[in-house]
Coordinates of C-alpha atoms and ligand atoms in Angstrom, one line a residue:
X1 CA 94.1 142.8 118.2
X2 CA 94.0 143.7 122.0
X3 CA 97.2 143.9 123.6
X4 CA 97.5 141.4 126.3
X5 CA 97.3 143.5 129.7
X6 CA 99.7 141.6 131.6
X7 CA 102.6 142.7 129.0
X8 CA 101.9 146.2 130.5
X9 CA 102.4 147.6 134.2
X10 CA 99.1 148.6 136.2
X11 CA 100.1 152.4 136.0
X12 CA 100.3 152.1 132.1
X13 CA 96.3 150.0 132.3
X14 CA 95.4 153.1 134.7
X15 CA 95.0 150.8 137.5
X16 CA 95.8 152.8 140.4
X17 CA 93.2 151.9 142.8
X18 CA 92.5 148.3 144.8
X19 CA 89.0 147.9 143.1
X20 CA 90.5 148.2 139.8
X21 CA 93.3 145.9 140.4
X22 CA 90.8 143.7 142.2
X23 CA 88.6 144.1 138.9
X24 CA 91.7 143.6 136.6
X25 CA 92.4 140.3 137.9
X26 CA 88.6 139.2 137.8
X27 CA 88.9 139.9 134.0
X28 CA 92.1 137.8 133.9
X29 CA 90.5 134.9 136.1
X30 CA 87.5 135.5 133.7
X31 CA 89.6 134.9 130.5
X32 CA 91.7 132.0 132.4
X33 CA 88.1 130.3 132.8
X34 CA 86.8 130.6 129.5
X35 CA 90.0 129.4 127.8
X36 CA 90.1 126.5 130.2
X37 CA 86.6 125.5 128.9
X38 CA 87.9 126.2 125.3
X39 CA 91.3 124.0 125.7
X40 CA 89.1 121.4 128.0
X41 CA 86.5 121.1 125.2
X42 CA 89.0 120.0 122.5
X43 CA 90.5 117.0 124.4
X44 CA 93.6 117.4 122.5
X45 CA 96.6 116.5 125.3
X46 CA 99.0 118.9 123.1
X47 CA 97.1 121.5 122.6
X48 CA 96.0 121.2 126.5
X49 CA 99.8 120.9 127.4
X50 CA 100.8 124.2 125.0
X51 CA 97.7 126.6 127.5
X52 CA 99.2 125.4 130.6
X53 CA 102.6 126.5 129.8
X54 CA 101.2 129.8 128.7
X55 CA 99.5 130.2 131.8
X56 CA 102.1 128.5 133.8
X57 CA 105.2 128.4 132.2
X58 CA 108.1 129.4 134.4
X59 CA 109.7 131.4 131.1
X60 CA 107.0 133.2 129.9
X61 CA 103.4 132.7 130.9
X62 CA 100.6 134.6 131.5
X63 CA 101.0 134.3 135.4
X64 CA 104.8 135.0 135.0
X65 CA 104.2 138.5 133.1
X66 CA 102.0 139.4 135.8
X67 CA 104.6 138.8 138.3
X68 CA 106.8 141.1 136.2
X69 CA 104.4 143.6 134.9
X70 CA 102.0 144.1 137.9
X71 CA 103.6 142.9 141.3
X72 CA 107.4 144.1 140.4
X73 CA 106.7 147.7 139.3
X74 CA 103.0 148.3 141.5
X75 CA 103.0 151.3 143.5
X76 CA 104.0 150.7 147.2
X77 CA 100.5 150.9 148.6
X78 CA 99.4 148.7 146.0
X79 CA 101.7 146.0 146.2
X80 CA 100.1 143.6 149.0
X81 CA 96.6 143.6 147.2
X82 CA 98.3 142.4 144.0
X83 CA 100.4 140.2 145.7
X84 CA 96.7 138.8 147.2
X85 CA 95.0 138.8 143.9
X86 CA 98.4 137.1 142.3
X87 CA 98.2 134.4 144.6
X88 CA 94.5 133.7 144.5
X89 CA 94.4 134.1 141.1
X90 CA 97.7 131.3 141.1
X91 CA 95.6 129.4 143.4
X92 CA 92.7 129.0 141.0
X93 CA 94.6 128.5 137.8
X94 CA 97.0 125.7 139.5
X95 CA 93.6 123.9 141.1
X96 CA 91.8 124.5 137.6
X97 CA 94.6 123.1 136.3
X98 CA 95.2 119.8 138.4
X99 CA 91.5 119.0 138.2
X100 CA 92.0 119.2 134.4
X101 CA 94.5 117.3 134.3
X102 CA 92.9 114.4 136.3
X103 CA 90.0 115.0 134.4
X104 CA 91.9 114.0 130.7
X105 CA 93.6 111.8 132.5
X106 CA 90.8 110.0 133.8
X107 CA 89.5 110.3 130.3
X108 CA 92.7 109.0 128.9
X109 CA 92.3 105.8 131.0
X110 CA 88.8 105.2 130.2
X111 CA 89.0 105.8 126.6
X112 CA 92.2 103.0 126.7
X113 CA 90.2 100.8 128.8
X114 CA 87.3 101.1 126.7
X115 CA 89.6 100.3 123.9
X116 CA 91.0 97.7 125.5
X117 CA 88.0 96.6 126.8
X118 CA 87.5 93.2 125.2
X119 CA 83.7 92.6 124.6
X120 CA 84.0 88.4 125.2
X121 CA 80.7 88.6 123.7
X122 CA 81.8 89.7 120.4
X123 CA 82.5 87.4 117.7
X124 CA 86.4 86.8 117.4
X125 CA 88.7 88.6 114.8
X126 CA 88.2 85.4 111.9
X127 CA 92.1 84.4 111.5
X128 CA 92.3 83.0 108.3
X129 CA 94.5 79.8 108.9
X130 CA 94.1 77.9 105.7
X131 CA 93.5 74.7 105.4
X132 CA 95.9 71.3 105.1
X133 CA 96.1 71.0 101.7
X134 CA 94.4 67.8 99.4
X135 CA 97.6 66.2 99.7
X136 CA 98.6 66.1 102.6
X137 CA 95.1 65.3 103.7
X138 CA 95.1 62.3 102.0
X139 CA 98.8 61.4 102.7
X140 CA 97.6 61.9 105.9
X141 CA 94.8 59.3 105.5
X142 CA 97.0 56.9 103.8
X143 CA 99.1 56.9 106.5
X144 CA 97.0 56.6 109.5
X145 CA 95.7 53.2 107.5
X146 CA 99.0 51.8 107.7
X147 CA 99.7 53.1 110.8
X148 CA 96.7 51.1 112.1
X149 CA 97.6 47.9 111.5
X150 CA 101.2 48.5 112.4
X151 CA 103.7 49.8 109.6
X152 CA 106.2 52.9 110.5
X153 CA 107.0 55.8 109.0
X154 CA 110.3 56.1 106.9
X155 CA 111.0 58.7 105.1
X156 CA 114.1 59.3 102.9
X157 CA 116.2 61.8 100.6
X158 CA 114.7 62.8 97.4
X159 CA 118.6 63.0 95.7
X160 CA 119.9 59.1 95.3
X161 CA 122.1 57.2 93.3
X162 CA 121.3 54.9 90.6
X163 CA 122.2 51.8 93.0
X164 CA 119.4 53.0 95.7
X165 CA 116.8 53.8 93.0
X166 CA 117.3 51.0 90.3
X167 CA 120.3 48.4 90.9
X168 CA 119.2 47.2 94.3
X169 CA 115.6 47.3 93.2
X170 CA 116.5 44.8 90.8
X171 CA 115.9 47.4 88.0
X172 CA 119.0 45.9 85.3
X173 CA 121.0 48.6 83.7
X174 CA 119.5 48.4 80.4
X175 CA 115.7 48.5 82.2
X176 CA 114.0 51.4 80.0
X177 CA 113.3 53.0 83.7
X178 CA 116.4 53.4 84.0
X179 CA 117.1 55.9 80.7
X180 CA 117.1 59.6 81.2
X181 CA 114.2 59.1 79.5
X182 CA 111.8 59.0 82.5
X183 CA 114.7 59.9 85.0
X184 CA 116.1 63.4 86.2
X185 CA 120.3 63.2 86.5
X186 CA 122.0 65.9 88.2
X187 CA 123.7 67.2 85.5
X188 CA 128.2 66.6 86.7
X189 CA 127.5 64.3 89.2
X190 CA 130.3 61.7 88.8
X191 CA 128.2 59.4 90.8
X192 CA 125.0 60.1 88.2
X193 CA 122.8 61.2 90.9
X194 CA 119.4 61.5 90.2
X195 CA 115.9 62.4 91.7
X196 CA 114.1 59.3 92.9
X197 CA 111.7 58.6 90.6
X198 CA 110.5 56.2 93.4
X199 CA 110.4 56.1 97.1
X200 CA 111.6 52.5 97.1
X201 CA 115.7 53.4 97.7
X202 CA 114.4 54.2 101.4
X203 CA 113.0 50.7 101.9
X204 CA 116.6 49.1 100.3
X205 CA 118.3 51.7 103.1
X206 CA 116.1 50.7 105.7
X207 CA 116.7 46.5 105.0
X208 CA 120.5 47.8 105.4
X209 CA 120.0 48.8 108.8
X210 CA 117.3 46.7 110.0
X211 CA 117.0 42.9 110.3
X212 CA 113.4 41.4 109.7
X213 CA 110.9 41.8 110.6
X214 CA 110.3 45.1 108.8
X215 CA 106.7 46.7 108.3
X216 CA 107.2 50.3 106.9
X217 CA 105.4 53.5 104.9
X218 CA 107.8 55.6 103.1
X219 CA 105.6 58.7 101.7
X220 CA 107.1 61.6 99.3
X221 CA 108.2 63.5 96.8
X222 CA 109.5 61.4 93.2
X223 CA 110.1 63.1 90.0
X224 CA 109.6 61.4 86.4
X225 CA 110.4 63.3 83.3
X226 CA 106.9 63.1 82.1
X227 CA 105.4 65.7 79.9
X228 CA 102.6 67.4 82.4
X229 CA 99.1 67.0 81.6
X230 CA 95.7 66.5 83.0
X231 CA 97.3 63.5 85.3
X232 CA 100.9 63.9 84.6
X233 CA 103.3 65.9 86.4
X234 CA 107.2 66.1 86.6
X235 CA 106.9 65.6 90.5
X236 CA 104.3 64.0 92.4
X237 CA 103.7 62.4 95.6
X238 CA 104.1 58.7 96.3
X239 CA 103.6 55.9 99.3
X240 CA 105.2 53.2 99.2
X241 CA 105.1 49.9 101.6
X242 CA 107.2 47.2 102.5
X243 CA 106.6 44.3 105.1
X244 CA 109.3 41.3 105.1
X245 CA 109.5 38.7 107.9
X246 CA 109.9 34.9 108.2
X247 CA 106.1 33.9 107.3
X248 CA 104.8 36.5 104.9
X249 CA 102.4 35.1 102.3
X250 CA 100.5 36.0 99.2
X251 CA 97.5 36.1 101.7
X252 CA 98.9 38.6 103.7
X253 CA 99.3 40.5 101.3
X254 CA 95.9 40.3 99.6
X255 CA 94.6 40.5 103.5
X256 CA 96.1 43.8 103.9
X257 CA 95.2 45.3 100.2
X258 CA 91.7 44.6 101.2
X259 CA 92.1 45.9 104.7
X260 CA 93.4 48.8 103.0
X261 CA 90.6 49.2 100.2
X262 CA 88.0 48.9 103.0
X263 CA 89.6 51.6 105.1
X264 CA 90.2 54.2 102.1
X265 CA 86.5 53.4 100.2
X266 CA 84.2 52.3 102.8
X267 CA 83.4 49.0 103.7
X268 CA 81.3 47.7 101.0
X269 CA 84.3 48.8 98.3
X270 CA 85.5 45.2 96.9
X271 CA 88.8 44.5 95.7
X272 CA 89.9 43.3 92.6
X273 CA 93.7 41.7 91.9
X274 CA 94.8 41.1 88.6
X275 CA 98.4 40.2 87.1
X276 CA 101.1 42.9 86.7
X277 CA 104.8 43.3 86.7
X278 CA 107.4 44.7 88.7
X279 CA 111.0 44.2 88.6
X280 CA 111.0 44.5 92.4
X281 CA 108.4 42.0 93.1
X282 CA 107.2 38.6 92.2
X283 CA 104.4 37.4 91.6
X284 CA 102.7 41.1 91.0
X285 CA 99.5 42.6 90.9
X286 CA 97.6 45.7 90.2
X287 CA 94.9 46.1 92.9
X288 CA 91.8 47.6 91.9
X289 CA 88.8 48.4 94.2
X290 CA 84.8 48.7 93.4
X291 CA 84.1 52.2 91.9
X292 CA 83.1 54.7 94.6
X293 CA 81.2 56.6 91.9
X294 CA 78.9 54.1 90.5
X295 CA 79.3 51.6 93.6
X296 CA 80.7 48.8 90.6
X297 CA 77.6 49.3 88.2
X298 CA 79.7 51.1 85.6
X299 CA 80.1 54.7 85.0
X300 CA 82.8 57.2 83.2
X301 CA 84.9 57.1 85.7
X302 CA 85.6 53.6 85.5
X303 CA 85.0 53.6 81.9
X304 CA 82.4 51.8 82.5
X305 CA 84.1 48.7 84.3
X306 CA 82.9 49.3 87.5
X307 CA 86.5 48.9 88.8
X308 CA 89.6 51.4 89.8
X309 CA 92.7 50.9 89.7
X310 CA 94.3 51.7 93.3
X311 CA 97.8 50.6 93.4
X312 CA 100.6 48.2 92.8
X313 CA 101.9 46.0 94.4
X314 CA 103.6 42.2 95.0
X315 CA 105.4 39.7 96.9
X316 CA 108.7 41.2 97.1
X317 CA 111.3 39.7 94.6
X318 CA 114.0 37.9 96.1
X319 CA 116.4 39.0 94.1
X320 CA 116.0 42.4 95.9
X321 CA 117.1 40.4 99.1
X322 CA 120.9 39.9 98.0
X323 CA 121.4 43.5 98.0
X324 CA 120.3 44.0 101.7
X325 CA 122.0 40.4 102.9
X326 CA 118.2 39.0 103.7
X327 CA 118.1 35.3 103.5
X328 CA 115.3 35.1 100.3
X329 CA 114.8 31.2 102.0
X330 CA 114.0 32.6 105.4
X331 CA 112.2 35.7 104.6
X332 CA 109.5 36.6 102.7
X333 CA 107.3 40.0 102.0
X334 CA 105.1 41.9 99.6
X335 CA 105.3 45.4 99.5
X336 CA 102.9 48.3 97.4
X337 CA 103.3 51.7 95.8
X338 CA 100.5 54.4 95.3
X339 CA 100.3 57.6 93.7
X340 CA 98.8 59.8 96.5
X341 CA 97.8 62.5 93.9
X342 CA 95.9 60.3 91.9
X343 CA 94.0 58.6 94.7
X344 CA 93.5 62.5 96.2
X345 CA 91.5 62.9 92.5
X346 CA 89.7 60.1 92.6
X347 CA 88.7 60.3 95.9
X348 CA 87.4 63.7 95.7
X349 CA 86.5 63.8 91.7
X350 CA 89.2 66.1 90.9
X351 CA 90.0 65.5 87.1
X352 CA 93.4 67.9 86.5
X353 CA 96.5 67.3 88.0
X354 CA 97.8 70.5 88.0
X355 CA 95.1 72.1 89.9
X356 CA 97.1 70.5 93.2
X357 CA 99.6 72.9 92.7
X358 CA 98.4 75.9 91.1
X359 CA 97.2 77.0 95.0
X360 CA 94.3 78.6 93.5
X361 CA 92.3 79.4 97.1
X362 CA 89.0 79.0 95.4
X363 CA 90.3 75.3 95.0
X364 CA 91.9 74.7 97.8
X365 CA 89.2 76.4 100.0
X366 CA 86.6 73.2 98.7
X367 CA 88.9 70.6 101.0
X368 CA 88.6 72.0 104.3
Ligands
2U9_1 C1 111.3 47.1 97.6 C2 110.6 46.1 97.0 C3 109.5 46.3 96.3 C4 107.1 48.9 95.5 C5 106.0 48.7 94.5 C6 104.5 49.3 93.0 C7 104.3 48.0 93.0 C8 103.7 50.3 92.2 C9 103.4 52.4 91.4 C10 102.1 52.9 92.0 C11 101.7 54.2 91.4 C12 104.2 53.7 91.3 O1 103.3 56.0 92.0 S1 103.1 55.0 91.0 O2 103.2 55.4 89.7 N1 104.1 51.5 92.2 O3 102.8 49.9 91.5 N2 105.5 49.8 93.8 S2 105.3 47.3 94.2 O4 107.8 47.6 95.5 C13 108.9 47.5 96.2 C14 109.6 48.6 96.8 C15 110.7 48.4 97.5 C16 112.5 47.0 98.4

């Protein structure tokens, strides 16, 4: 391993004459330029920042040991040409040097502009932003019907009280609804609260507050205590409607199931009313629509009938008007309920319930 000459004085290299100093620092400009092309050649800003200092360093450095070693001890007569050749030879490192350093800086720049540089013509980075899901597609379908033709949007607390979800509902105590049978209590509530099992307590709060005429939606959440299976679930998602004023009749009604049946199915889907039973409504009907898979001719999914059943619905019971201090001479109404989960899977042929909330993408990813 050569010993770096600039560790030792001229006298000690045999240097004694201007030619050989001259040719001394030739070999050191020499070895300056070859490592600059080395260092240059790497592009590594560390590695270029560690040559520098050991060319340039003010502690110890290449040009710094020659200031100690050659200029400090050189003979007298000797002294001016190394101070020369010092300076040139500073001169050509500190130019080399700058135009390096613009050099990887420029190349610094470039290289962050080209990363930078957005190609507008390439495709975009796909964000993968999901979809809405089934339900609240189709609660959002729902809605919009109702919207249409002028019912608000109410919605309500999923935790009531057994006067909200049954009493005022006309729902006696001893109604087989009303057992924790089909109901959730919240276990040590004094007040037996419970989770709706219905989102009808919102249209009794609502009758509180507002005087006729009302037209309102309320869509949620209501939980039964039904075993799940393939259409059964302990919570699923409900709309329910309510429109009272002073002149409301059975024709309204049935004008507004059809308007409804038309808007959801198409409009050649028929609708179908037959006799039902509520305790929050009188007379009261299940309404059934022409089967969107067979077009009424009879298939599976209608068992053959040609007919679905949509939803429920009636002319509201009176009764349910001396809880909300409504005059049942002066005002009349109907009002509806549909399970928005079963009209998502019929709508879109989905036979098991549970698939709505196992969030299984290859599912989901079918109803964009
Ligand atoms: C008030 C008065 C009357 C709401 C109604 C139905 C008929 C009905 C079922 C549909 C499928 C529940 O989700 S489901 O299982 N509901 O059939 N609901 S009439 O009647 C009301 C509500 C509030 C004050």
């Amino acid at each position: 391993m050569t010993t770096d000459p600039t560790t030792l004085t001229l006298a000690q290299l045999g240097d004694a004459t201007p030619e050989k100093v001259a040719a001394r620092f030739a070999e050191v400009r020499e070895r300056f330029d070859q490592q600059v092309a080395v260092h240059s050649a790497r592009q590594d800003a560390e590695e270029w920042r560690g040559f520098v200092v050991a060319w340039t360093g003010r502690k110890s450095s290449v040009l710094v040991h020659i200031g100690d070693n050659w200029l400090k001890p050189a003979a007298k007569e000797l002294k001016p040409i190394v101070g020369q050749e010092l300076n040139k030879l500073k001169a050509h490192v500190e130019a080399t040097l700058e135009e390096k350093r613009k050099e990887i800086e420029a190349a610094a720049e470039q290289a962050a502009a080209a990363r930078d540089q957005i190609d507008l013509s390439l495709p975009g980075v796909e964000r993968a932003i999901g979809t809405r899901h089934l339900i609240r597609q189709t609660f959002d379908e729902l809605l919009r019907i109702f919207l249409s033709i002028g019912f608000s949007v109410v919605e309500g607390p999923e935790i009531e009280t057994p006067y909200y979800n049954f009493e005022a509902l006309n729902i006696p105590e001893y109604h087989p609804a009303r057992d924790n049978m089909d109901t959730f209590y919240i276990e040590g509530s004094r007040a037996g609260h419970l989770l709706r099992t219905h989102t009808s307590p919102m249209q009794i709060r609502t009758m509180e507050k507002q005087a006729p005429p009302v037209r309102i939606v309320v869509p949620g959440k209501v939980y039964r205590r039904d075993n799940p299976d393939s259409t059964h679930g302990f919570m699923f998602h409900q709309i329910e409607g309510l429109a009272v004023d002073t002149d409301i009749t059975f024709c309204d009604f049935k004008g507004t199931a059809e308007y409804f049946v038309r808007e959801f199915l198409g409009p050649k889907a028929k609708t179908r009313l037959r006799p039902s039973y509520f305790p929050f409504t009188e007379p009261s009907a299940e309404v059934d629509a022409t089967c969107h898979v067979c077009g009424g001719s009879g298939c599976r999914v209608c068992k053959f009938s040609g007919w679905i059943e949509l939803f429920g619905a009636g002319m509201v019971n009176p009764a349910v008007y001396g809880f909300v201090n409504y005059d049942p001479e002066k005002f009349s109404g109907f009002a509806f309920g549909m399970g928005v989960d079963r009209l998502a899977m019929m709508k879109y042929g989905i036979t098991e319930l549970p698939l709505l909330f196992q969030n299984d993408v290859r599912f989901l990813r079918q109803f964009p």
